[in-house]
Coordinates of N, CA and C in Angstrom, one line a residue:
V186 N 147.4 185.7 120.3 CA 148.6 185.7 121.1 C 148.4 185.1 122.5
G187 N 149.2 184.2 122.9 CA 149.1 183.6 124.2 C 150.2 184.2 125.2
T188 N 149.8 184.3 126.5 CA 150.7 184.9 127.4 C 151.0 183.8 128.5
A189 N 152.0 184.2 129.3 CA 152.4 183.3 130.4 C 151.4 183.3 131.6
A190 N 150.5 184.3 131.5 CA 149.4 184.4 132.6 C 148.2 183.6 132.2
G191 N 148.3 182.8 131.2 CA 147.1 181.9 130.8 C 146.1 182.6 130.0
R192 N 146.4 183.8 129.4 CA 145.4 184.5 128.6 C 145.7 184.4 127.1
V193 N 144.6 184.4 126.3 CA 144.8 184.4 124.9 C 144.1 185.7 124.3
Y194 N 144.9 186.5 123.5 CA 144.4 187.7 123.0 C 144.3 187.7 121.4
R195 N 143.4 188.4 120.9 CA 143.4 188.7 119.5 C 143.8 190.1 119.3
V196 N 144.8 190.4 118.6 CA 145.4 191.7 118.5 C 145.1 192.3 117.1
A197 N 144.4 193.4 117.1 CA 144.1 194.1 115.8 C 145.2 195.2 115.6
V198 N 145.8 195.1 114.4 CA 146.9 196.0 114.0 C 146.4 197.0 113.0
S199 N 146.6 198.3 113.4 CA 146.2 199.4 112.5 C 147.4 200.4 112.4
E200 N 147.3 201.2 111.3 CA 148.4 202.2 111.1 C 147.7 203.5 110.9
K201 N 148.2 204.5 111.7 CA 147.7 205.9 111.5 C 148.8 206.9 111.7
N202 N 148.9 207.8 110.8 CA 149.9 208.8 110.8 C 151.3 208.2 110.9
G203 N 151.5 207.1 110.2 CA 152.8 206.5 110.2 C 153.1 205.7 111.4
K204 N 152.2 205.6 112.4 CA 152.4 204.8 113.6 C 151.5 203.6 113.6
V205 N 152.1 202.5 114.2 CA 151.3 201.2 114.3 C 150.6 201.2 115.6
H206 N 149.4 200.9 115.6 CA 148.6 200.8 116.8 C 148.1 199.3 117.0
L207 N 148.3 198.8 118.2 CA 147.8 197.5 118.6 C 146.6 197.6 119.5
S208 N 145.6 196.9 119.2 CA 144.3 196.8 120.0 C 144.1 195.4 120.4
P209 N 144.5 195.0 121.6 CA 144.3 193.7 122.1 C 142.8 193.4 122.6
Y210 N 142.3 192.2 122.3 CA 141.0 191.8 122.8 C 141.1 190.4 123.4
E211 N 140.8 190.3 124.6 CA 141.0 189.0 125.3 C 139.9 188.0 124.8
L212 N 140.4 186.9 124.3 CA 139.5 185.8 123.9 C 139.2 184.9 125.0
E213 N 140.2 184.5 125.8 CA 139.9 183.5 126.9 C 141.0 183.6 127.9
S214 N 140.7 183.0 129.1 CA 141.7 183.1 130.2 C 141.7 181.7 130.8
A215 N 142.8 181.3 131.4 CA 142.9 180.0 132.0 C 143.8 180.1 133.2
H216 N 143.7 179.1 134.1 CA 144.7 178.9 135.1 C 146.1 178.5 134.6
T217 N 147.1 178.9 135.2 CA 148.4 178.5 134.8 C 149.0 177.3 135.6
G218 N 148.2 176.9 136.6 CA 148.6 175.7 137.4 C 147.4 174.7 137.4
A219 N 147.6 173.6 138.1 CA 146.6 172.6 138.1 C 145.3 173.1 138.8
V220 N 144.2 172.8 138.3 CA 142.9 173.2 138.9 C 142.6 172.2 140.0
T221 N 142.5 172.7 141.2 CA 142.4 171.9 142.4 C 141.0 171.7 142.9
C222 N 140.1 172.6 142.5 CA 138.7 172.6 143.1 C 137.7 173.3 142.2
V223 N 136.5 172.9 142.2 CA 135.4 173.5 141.4 C 134.2 173.6 142.3
A224 N 133.4 174.6 142.2 CA 132.2 174.7 143.0 C 131.2 175.5 142.3
F225 N 129.9 175.0 142.3 CA 128.8 175.8 141.7 C 128.0 176.4 142.8
G226 N 127.3 177.5 142.5 CA 126.4 178.2 143.5 C 125.0 177.8 143.1
R227 N 124.1 178.8 143.3 CA 122.7 178.6 143.0 C 122.5 178.5 141.5
L228 N 123.3 179.3 140.7 CA 123.1 179.3 139.3 C 123.8 178.2 138.6
S229 N 123.2 177.6 137.6 CA 123.8 176.4 136.9 C 124.8 176.8 135.9
D230 N 124.9 178.1 135.5 CA 125.8 178.6 134.5 C 127.0 179.4 135.0
V231 N 127.1 179.5 136.3 CA 128.2 180.2 136.9 C 128.9 179.3 137.9
F232 N 130.2 179.2 137.9 CA 130.9 178.4 138.8 C 132.3 179.0 139.1
A233 N 132.9 178.6 140.2 CA 134.2 179.1 140.7 C 135.2 177.9 140.7
T234 N 136.5 178.3 140.4 CA 137.6 177.4 140.4 C 138.7 177.9 141.3
G235 N 139.5 177.0 141.8 CA 140.7 177.3 142.5 C 141.9 176.6 141.9
S236 N 143.1 177.1 142.0 CA 144.2 176.5 141.3 C 145.5 176.5 142.1
A237 N 146.4 175.7 141.7 CA 147.8 175.7 142.3 C 148.5 177.0 142.0
D238 N 148.0 177.8 141.0 CA 148.6 179.1 140.7 C 148.2 180.2 141.7
G239 N 147.4 179.8 142.7 CA 147.1 180.8 143.7 C 146.0 181.8 143.3
R240 N 145.2 181.3 142.3 CA 144.1 182.2 141.8 C 142.7 181.5 142.0
V241 N 141.7 182.4 142.3 CA 140.3 181.9 142.3 C 139.6 182.7 141.2
R242 N 138.9 181.9 140.4 CA 138.2 182.6 139.2 C 136.8 182.2 139.2
V243 N 135.9 183.1 138.7 CA 134.5 182.8 138.5 C 134.2 182.8 137.1
W244 N 133.6 181.8 136.6 CA 133.4 181.6 135.1 C 131.9 181.7 134.8
D245 N 131.6 182.1 133.5 CA 130.3 182.1 132.9 C 130.2 181.1 131.8
L246 N 129.4 180.1 132.0 CA 129.3 179.0 131.1 C 128.7 179.4 129.7
N247 N 128.0 180.5 129.7 CA 127.3 180.9 128.5 C 128.3 181.3 127.4
D248 N 129.4 181.9 127.8 CA 130.4 182.3 126.8 C 131.8 182.0 127.2
Y249 N 131.9 181.2 128.3 CA 133.2 180.7 128.9 C 134.1 181.9 129.2
S250 N 133.5 183.0 129.6 CA 134.4 184.1 130.0 C 134.6 184.1 131.5
V251 N 135.6 184.8 131.9 CA 136.0 185.0 133.4 C 135.3 186.2 133.9
L252 N 134.4 186.0 134.9 CA 133.7 187.1 135.5 C 134.5 187.9 136.5
Q253 N 135.3 187.2 137.2 CA 136.2 187.8 138.1 C 137.4 186.9 138.4
S254 N 138.5 187.5 138.8 CA 139.7 186.7 139.1 C 140.4 187.3 140.4
S255 N 140.7 186.5 141.3 CA 141.3 186.9 142.6 C 142.7 186.2 142.8
R256 N 143.6 186.9 143.4 CA 144.9 186.3 143.6 C 145.2 186.3 145.1
G257 N 145.8 185.1 145.5 CA 146.3 185.0 146.9 C 147.8 185.2 147.0
P258 N 148.3 184.8 148.1 CA 149.8 184.9 148.2 C 150.6 184.0 147.2
V259 N 151.7 184.5 146.9 CA 152.5 183.7 145.9 C 153.0 182.4 146.5
G260 N 152.9 181.3 145.8 CA 153.3 180.0 146.3 C 152.3 179.3 147.1
V261 N 151.1 179.8 147.3 CA 150.1 179.1 148.1 C 149.0 178.6 147.2
T262 N 148.5 177.4 147.4 CA 147.6 176.7 146.6 C 146.2 176.8 147.2
V263 N 145.2 177.0 146.3 CA 143.8 177.0 146.7 C 143.3 175.5 146.7
N264 N 142.8 175.1 147.9 CA 142.4 173.7 148.1 C 140.9 173.5 147.9
A265 N 140.1 174.5 148.2 CA 138.7 174.4 148.1 C 138.0 175.8 148.0
V266 N 136.9 175.8 147.3 CA 136.1 177.0 147.1 C 134.7 176.7 147.4
A267 N 133.9 177.8 147.8 CA 132.5 177.7 147.9 C 131.9 179.0 147.6
M268 N 130.8 179.0 146.9 CA 130.1 180.2 146.4 C 129.0 180.5 147.4
D269 N 129.1 181.7 148.1 CA 128.2 182.1 149.1 C 127.0 182.9 148.5
D270 N 126.2 182.3 147.7 CA 125.1 183.0 147.1 C 124.0 183.5 148.0
D271 N 123.8 182.8 149.1 CA 122.7 183.0 150.0 C 123.1 184.2 151.0
F272 N 124.3 184.6 151.1 CA 124.7 185.6 152.1 C 125.1 186.9 151.5
D273 N 126.2 186.9 150.9 CA 126.7 188.2 150.3 C 127.3 188.0 148.9
G274 N 127.2 186.8 148.3 CA 127.7 186.6 146.9 C 129.2 186.5 146.8
S275 N 129.9 186.3 148.0 CA 131.3 186.2 148.0 C 131.8 184.8 147.7
I276 N 133.1 184.6 147.4 CA 133.7 183.3 147.2 C 134.6 183.0 148.4
V277 N 134.2 182.0 149.2 CA 135.0 181.6 150.3 C 135.9 180.4 149.9
S278 N 137.2 180.5 150.4 CA 138.2 179.5 149.9 C 139.1 179.1 151.1
A279 N 139.6 177.8 150.9 CA 140.6 177.3 151.9 C 141.9 177.1 151.2
W280 N 143.0 177.4 151.9 CA 144.3 177.5 151.3 C 145.3 176.6 152.0
S281 N 146.4 176.3 151.2 CA 147.4 175.4 151.8 C 148.2 176.0 152.9
D282 N 148.1 177.4 153.1 CA 148.8 178.0 154.3 C 148.0 178.0 155.5
G283 N 146.9 177.2 155.5 CA 146.0 177.1 156.7 C 145.0 178.2 156.8
A284 N 144.9 179.1 155.9 CA 144.0 180.2 156.0 C 142.7 180.0 155.2
R285 N 141.7 180.8 155.6 CA 140.5 180.9 154.8 C 140.4 182.3 154.3
R286 N 140.1 182.5 153.0 CA 140.0 183.8 152.4 C 138.7 183.9 151.7
S287 N 138.1 185.1 151.8 CA 136.9 185.4 151.1 C 137.1 186.6 150.1
F288 N 136.6 186.4 148.9 CA 136.7 187.5 147.9 C 135.3 188.0 147.5
A289 N 135.2 189.3 147.4 CA 133.9 189.9 147.2 C 133.4 189.5 145.8
G290 N 132.1 189.3 145.7 CA 131.5 189.0 144.5 C 131.4 190.2 143.6
G291 N 131.7 190.0 142.3 CA 131.7 191.1 141.3 C 133.1 191.8 141.1
T292 N 133.8 192.1 142.2 CA 135.1 192.7 142.1 C 136.2 191.8 142.2
G293 N 136.1 190.7 143.1 CA 137.2 189.8 143.3 C 138.1 190.3 144.4
D294 N 137.8 191.4 145.0 CA 138.8 192.0 146.0 C 138.7 191.1 147.3
L295 N 139.8 191.1 148.0 CA 139.9 190.3 149.2 C 139.0 191.0 150.3
A296 N 138.0 190.2 150.8 CA 137.1 190.8 151.7 C 137.6 190.5 153.2
W297 N 138.1 189.3 153.4 CA 138.6 189.0 154.7 C 139.5 187.8 154.6
H298 N 140.4 187.7 155.6 CA 141.4 186.6 155.7 C 141.5 186.1 157.1
L299 N 141.3 184.8 157.4 CA 141.3 184.3 158.7 C 142.2 183.1 158.8
P300 N 143.2 183.1 159.7 CA 144.0 181.8 159.9 C 143.1 180.8 160.6
A301 N 143.1 179.6 160.1 CA 142.1 178.6 160.5 C 142.7 177.3 161.0
H302 N 143.9 176.9 160.4 CA 144.4 175.6 160.8 C 145.9 175.6 160.8
R303 N 146.5 174.7 161.6 CA 147.9 174.5 161.6 C 148.2 173.5 160.5
G304 N 148.9 174.0 159.5 CA 149.1 173.2 158.3 C 148.1 173.6 157.3
S305 N 147.8 172.8 156.3 CA 146.9 173.1 155.2 C 145.4 173.1 155.6
A306 N 144.7 174.0 155.1 CA 143.2 174.0 155.2 C 142.7 173.3 153.9
N307 N 142.1 172.1 154.1 CA 141.8 171.3 152.9 C 140.4 171.4 152.3
T308 N 139.4 171.9 153.1 CA 138.1 171.9 152.7 C 137.3 173.0 153.4
V309 N 136.2 173.5 152.7 CA 135.4 174.5 153.3 C 134.0 174.3 152.9
A310 N 133.0 174.5 153.8 CA 131.6 174.4 153.5 C 130.8 175.5 154.2
L311 N 129.7 175.8 153.6 CA 128.8 176.9 154.1 C 127.5 176.3 154.5
T312 N 127.1 176.7 155.7 CA 125.8 176.4 156.3 C 125.0 177.7 156.4
P313 N 123.7 177.6 156.7 CA 122.9 178.9 156.8 C 123.4 179.8 157.9
V314 N 124.2 179.2 158.9 CA 124.6 180.0 160.1 C 126.1 180.1 160.2
A315 N 126.9 179.3 159.5 CA 128.3 179.1 159.8 C 129.1 178.9 158.6
I316 N 130.4 179.2 158.7 CA 131.4 178.8 157.7 C 132.3 177.7 158.4
V317 N 132.5 176.6 157.7 CA 133.1 175.4 158.3 C 134.3 175.0 157.5
S318 N 135.4 174.7 158.1 CA 136.6 174.2 157.4 C 137.2 173.0 158.1
G319 N 138.0 172.3 157.4 CA 138.8 171.2 157.9 C 140.2 171.2 157.4
G320 N 141.1 170.7 158.2 CA 142.5 170.9 157.8 C 143.4 169.7 158.2
D321 N 144.7 169.9 157.9 CA 145.7 168.8 158.2 C 145.8 168.6 159.7
D322 N 145.4 169.5 160.5 CA 145.5 169.4 162.0 C 144.4 168.5 162.6
G323 N 143.5 168.0 161.7 CA 142.4 167.1 162.2 C 141.3 167.8 162.8
R324 N 141.3 169.1 162.7 CA 140.2 169.9 163.3 C 139.1 170.3 162.3
V325 N 137.9 170.4 162.8 CA 136.8 170.9 162.1 C 136.4 172.2 162.8
A326 N 136.7 173.4 162.1 CA 136.6 174.7 162.7 C 135.3 175.3 162.2
V327 N 134.5 175.9 163.1 CA 133.2 176.5 162.8 C 133.3 178.0 163.2
W328 N 132.9 178.8 162.2 CA 132.9 180.3 162.4 C 131.6 180.8 162.1
S329 N 131.2 181.9 162.8 CA 129.9 182.5 162.5 C 129.9 183.3 161.2
R330 N 128.8 183.4 160.6 CA 128.7 184.1 159.3 C 129.0 185.6 159.4
G331 N 128.2 186.2 160.2 CA 128.3 187.7 160.3 C 129.5 188.2 160.9
G332 N 129.8 187.8 162.2 CA 131.0 188.4 162.9 C 132.3 187.6 162.6
R333 N 132.2 186.5 161.9 CA 133.3 185.7 161.6 C 134.2 185.4 162.8
E334 N 133.4 185.0 163.9 CA 134.1 184.6 165.1 C 134.0 183.1 165.2
Q335 N 135.1 182.5 165.8 CA 135.1 181.0 165.9 C 134.1 180.6 167.1
V336 N 133.2 179.8 166.7 CA 132.1 179.4 167.7 C 132.3 178.0 168.2
A337 N 133.0 177.1 167.4 CA 133.2 175.7 167.9 C 134.3 175.1 167.1
V338 N 135.0 174.2 167.8 CA 136.1 173.4 167.2 C 135.9 171.9 167.5
F339 N 135.8 171.0 166.5 CA 135.7 169.6 166.8 C 137.0 169.0 166.5
Q340 N 137.6 168.2 167.4 CA 138.9 167.6 167.3 C 138.8 166.1 167.4
D341 N 137.7 165.5 166.8 CA 137.5 164.1 166.8 C 138.4 163.3 165.9
H342 N 138.8 163.9 164.8 CA 139.7 163.2 163.8 C 141.1 163.2 164.3
T343 N 141.7 162.1 164.0 CA 143.1 161.9 164.4 C 144.1 162.1 163.3
K344 N 143.6 162.3 162.1 CA 144.4 162.6 160.9 C 143.7 163.7 160.1
P345 N 144.3 164.2 159.0 CA 143.8 165.3 158.3 C 142.3 165.1 157.9
V346 N 141.5 166.2 158.0 CA 140.2 166.2 157.5 C 140.2 166.5 156.0
L347 N 139.5 165.6 155.3 CA 139.5 165.6 153.8 C 138.3 166.4 153.3
Q348 N 137.2 166.3 154.0 CA 136.0 167.0 153.4 C 135.0 167.3 154.6
V349 N 134.4 168.5 154.5 CA 133.3 168.8 155.4 C 132.1 169.1 154.5
I350 N 130.9 168.7 154.9 CA 129.7 168.8 154.0 C 128.5 169.2 154.9
A351 N 127.8 170.2 154.5 CA 126.6 170.6 155.2 C 125.5 169.7 154.8
D352 N 124.7 169.3 155.8 CA 123.6 168.4 155.6 C 122.5 169.1 154.8
I353 N 121.9 168.4 153.8 CA 120.9 169.0 152.9 C 119.6 169.2 153.7
A354 N 119.2 168.3 154.5 CA 117.9 168.3 155.2 C 117.9 169.2 156.4
N355 N 119.0 169.3 157.1 CA 119.1 170.1 158.3 C 120.3 171.0 158.3
G356 N 120.1 172.3 158.3 CA 121.2 173.2 158.2 C 122.1 173.3 159.4
A357 N 121.6 172.7 160.6 CA 122.4 172.7 161.8 C 123.2 171.4 161.9
V358 N 123.2 170.5 160.9 CA 124.0 169.3 161.0 C 125.1 169.3 159.9
L359 N 126.2 168.8 160.3 CA 127.5 168.9 159.5 C 128.1 167.5 159.5
H360 N 128.7 167.1 158.4 CA 129.4 165.8 158.2 C 130.8 166.1 157.8
S361 N 131.7 165.2 158.3 CA 133.1 165.4 158.0 C 133.7 164.0 157.7
V362 N 134.7 163.9 156.8 CA 135.4 162.6 156.6 C 136.9 162.9 156.6
G363 N 137.6 162.0 157.2 CA 139.0 162.2 157.4 C 139.9 161.1 156.9
A364 N 141.2 161.3 156.9 CA 142.1 160.3 156.5 C 142.2 159.2 157.5
D365 N 141.6 159.4 158.7 CA 141.6 158.3 159.7 C 140.5 157.3 159.5
R366 N 139.8 157.4 158.3 CA 138.8 156.5 157.9 C 137.5 156.7 158.7
C367 N 137.3 157.8 159.3 CA 136.2 158.1 160.1 C 135.3 159.1 159.5
I368 N 134.0 158.9 159.6 CA 133.0 159.9 159.1 C 132.2 160.3 160.4
F369 N 132.2 161.6 160.7 CA 131.5 162.1 161.9 C 130.4 163.0 161.4
T370 N 129.3 163.0 162.2 CA 128.2 163.9 162.1 C 128.1 164.7 163.3
F371 N 128.1 166.1 163.1 CA 128.0 167.0 164.3 C 126.7 167.8 164.3
D372 N 126.3 168.1 165.4 CA 125.1 169.0 165.6 C 125.7 170.4 166.0
L373 N 125.5 171.4 165.2 CA 126.1 172.7 165.4 C 125.3 173.4 166.5
K374 N 124.1 173.0 166.8 CA 123.3 173.7 167.9 C 123.8 173.3 169.2
T375 N 124.0 172.0 169.4 CA 124.5 171.5 170.7 C 126.0 171.4 170.7
E376 N 126.7 171.6 169.6 CA 128.2 171.6 169.5 C 128.7 170.2 169.9
R377 N 128.0 169.2 169.5 CA 128.4 167.8 169.9 C 128.4 166.9 168.7
R378 N 129.2 165.8 168.8 CA 129.2 164.8 167.8 C 128.0 163.9 168.0
V379 N 127.3 163.6 166.9 CA 126.1 162.8 166.9 C 126.4 161.4 166.6
T380 N 127.0 161.1 165.5 CA 127.3 159.7 165.0 C 128.7 159.6 164.5
C381 N 129.2 158.4 164.4 CA 130.5 158.1 163.9 C 130.4 156.8 163.1
H382 N 131.0 156.8 161.9 CA 131.1 155.6 161.1 C 132.6 155.4 160.7
Q383 N 133.0 154.1 160.7 CA 134.3 153.7 160.3 C 134.4 153.1 158.9
L384 N 135.3 153.5 158.1 CA 135.4 153.0 156.8 C 136.4 151.8 156.8
P385 N 136.3 150.9 155.8 CA 137.2 149.7 155.9 C 138.6 150.0 155.5
S386 N 138.9 151.1 154.8 CA 140.2 151.4 154.3 C 140.4 152.9 154.1
A387 N 141.6 153.3 154.1 CA 141.9 154.8 153.9 C 141.5 155.2 152.5
A388 N 141.6 154.3 151.5 CA 141.3 154.6 150.2 C 139.8 155.0 150.0
A389 N 138.9 154.4 150.9 CA 137.5 154.7 150.8 C 137.2 156.1 151.3
A390 N 138.1 156.8 151.9 CA 137.9 158.1 152.4 C 138.4 159.2 151.4
A391 N 138.9 158.7 150.3 CA 139.5 159.7 149.3 C 138.5 160.6 148.7
K392 N 137.3 160.2 148.5 CA 136.3 161.0 147.9 C 135.0 161.0 148.7
C393 N 134.4 162.1 148.8 CA 133.2 162.3 149.6 C 132.2 163.1 148.9
R394 N 130.9 162.7 148.9 CA 129.9 163.5 148.2 C 128.6 163.4 149.0
R395 N 127.7 164.4 148.8 CA 126.4 164.4 149.4 C 125.5 163.5 148.6
K396 N 124.7 162.7 149.3 CA 123.7 161.9 148.6 C 122.3 162.6 148.8
R397 N 121.7 163.0 147.7 CA 120.5 163.8 147.8 C 119.3 162.9 148.3
S398 N 119.3 162.6 149.5 CA 118.3 161.8 150.1 C 118.0 162.4 151.5
R399 N 116.7 162.5 151.9 CA 116.4 163.1 153.1 C 116.9 162.3 154.3
R400 N 116.9 160.9 154.1 CA 117.3 160.1 155.3 C 118.8 159.7 155.3
S401 N 119.4 159.8 154.1 CA 120.8 159.4 154.1 C 121.7 160.6 154.3
S402 N 122.6 160.5 155.3 CA 123.4 161.6 155.7 C 124.6 161.9 154.7
S403 N 125.2 160.8 154.3 CA 126.4 161.0 153.5 C 126.7 159.7 152.7
A404 N 127.5 159.8 151.7 CA 128.0 158.7 150.9 C 129.4 158.9 150.6
I405 N 130.2 157.8 150.6 CA 131.6 157.8 150.4 C 131.9 156.9 149.2
R406 N 132.7 157.5 148.3 CA 133.1 156.7 147.1 C 134.6 156.6 147.1
S407 N 135.1 155.4 147.1 CA 136.5 155.2 147.1 C 137.1 155.1 145.7
N408 N 138.4 155.1 145.6 CA 139.0 155.0 144.2 C 138.8 153.7 143.6
A409 N 138.4 152.7 144.4 CA 138.1 151.4 143.9 C 136.6 151.2 143.6
S410 N 135.9 152.3 143.5 CA 134.5 152.4 143.2 C 133.6 151.6 144.3
I411 N 134.1 151.7 145.5 CA 133.3 151.1 146.6 C 132.4 152.3 147.2
T412 N 131.1 152.0 147.3 CA 130.3 153.1 147.8 C 129.6 152.6 149.1
G413 N 129.3 153.5 150.0 CA 128.7 153.2 151.2 C 127.8 154.3 151.7
S414 N 126.7 154.1 152.2 CA 125.8 155.1 152.8 C 125.3 154.7 154.1
W415 N 124.9 155.7 154.9 CA 124.4 155.4 156.3 C 123.2 156.2 156.5
I416 N 122.3 155.6 157.3 CA 121.1 156.3 157.7 C 121.4 157.2 158.9
R417 N 121.1 158.5 158.7 CA 121.3 159.4 159.9 C 120.1 159.4 160.8
R418 N 120.3 159.0 162.0 CA 119.3 159.0 163.0 C 119.5 160.1 164.1
S419 N 118.4 160.6 164.5 CA 118.5 161.6 165.6 C 119.0 161.0 166.9
P420 N 119.8 161.7 167.7 CA 120.2 161.2 168.9 C 119.1 160.9 169.8
L421 N 119.1 159.7 170.5 CA 118.0 159.2 171.3 C 118.1 159.8 172.7
T422 N 117.0 160.1 173.3 CA 117.0 160.5 174.7 C 116.9 159.3 175.5
S423 N 117.1 159.4 176.8 CA 117.1 158.3 177.7 C 115.7 157.6 177.7
S424 N 114.7 158.4 177.6 CA 113.3 157.8 177.6 C 113.1 157.0 176.3
S425 N 113.6 157.6 175.2 CA 113.3 156.9 173.9 C 114.2 155.7 173.8
R426 N 115.4 155.7 174.5 CA 116.2 154.5 174.5 C 115.5 153.4 175.2
R427 N 114.9 153.7 176.3 CA 114.2 152.7 177.1 C 113.0 152.1 176.3
S428 N 112.3 153.0 175.6 CA 111.1 152.6 174.9 C 111.5 151.7 173.7
T429 N 112.7 152.1 173.1 CA 113.2 151.3 171.9 C 113.6 150.0 172.4
R430 N 114.3 149.9 173.5 CA 114.8 148.6 174.0 C 113.6 147.7 174.4
S431 N 112.6 148.3 175.0 CA 111.4 147.6 175.4 C 110.6 147.0 174.2
S432 N 110.6 147.8 173.2 CA 109.9 147.4 172.0 C 110.6 146.3 171.3
R433 N 111.9 146.2 171.4 CA 112.6 145.1 170.8 C 112.7 143.9 171.6
T434 N 112.3 143.9 172.9 CA 112.3 142.8 173.8 C 111.2 141.9 173.4
R435 N 111.5 140.6 173.2 CA 110.5 139.6 172.9 C 109.6 139.3 174.1
P436 N 108.3 139.2 173.9 CA 107.5 138.8 175.1 C 107.7 137.4 175.6
R437 N 107.7 137.2 176.8 CA 107.9 135.9 177.4 C 106.7 135.0 177.2
R438 N 107.0 133.8 176.9 CA 105.8 132.8 176.7 C 105.5 132.2 178.1
T439 N 104.2 132.2 178.3 CA 103.8 131.6 179.6 C 103.0 130.3 179.3
R440 N 103.2 129.3 180.1 CA 102.5 128.1 179.9 C 101.1 128.2 180.5
S441 N 100.2 127.7 179.8 CA 98.8 127.7 180.3 C 98.6 126.5 181.2
S442 N 97.9 126.8 182.3 CA 97.7 125.7 183.3 C 96.8 124.6 182.7
P443 N 97.0 123.4 183.0 CA 96.2 122.4 182.4 C 94.8 122.4 182.9

């Protein structure tokens, strides 16, 4: 038996003392709206999904069962999810009403809810010290893990932020890509922008993924299968800039006296 809630049951029918008894057993469960995001945690057989039906689910790939299901406000879409395996096992999510919501691991109960953006919150990422999100307002908002207090806001993007990504090699470094064709790298310790890259077209900013390289900060894949990667360099000090320029300067040739 299938239901409007996206569940499929096997119903055992029995009769006792002239009465019919129905014993339902859930076979599988599914979202009733489009699946908008998927995220894995530390385990390769457990993942989380978010949907336009306003639900966040955690799945077990061993038997395709739903480990937990959480519900947000009616009519609000889940845009991004992240599994917080390293902190408290919760599921952190970004929603179309501009809020970030966290659901407790195991129970799926709402743990906390924070307004984050004007317009939609499009993406969320977790670093060892912060929860980061990006939204339609062009802001990259950084909140502390424990106290959930806003510690920094980067407003470098002039159009919606499409993706925020924590750097693999350095937990204090963050990358963001926006519809303005810009990729920014931020240092969370100094709360400053480190680098900026410009993409050739807005289509190239449609998809963003981490490249598992210690020297490469990010890679962008467009719908036209165009890829680009950049080498992340540490910000230079004034002394290192002088030494770099001097090392690049060609030595002057001197004429030997006859």
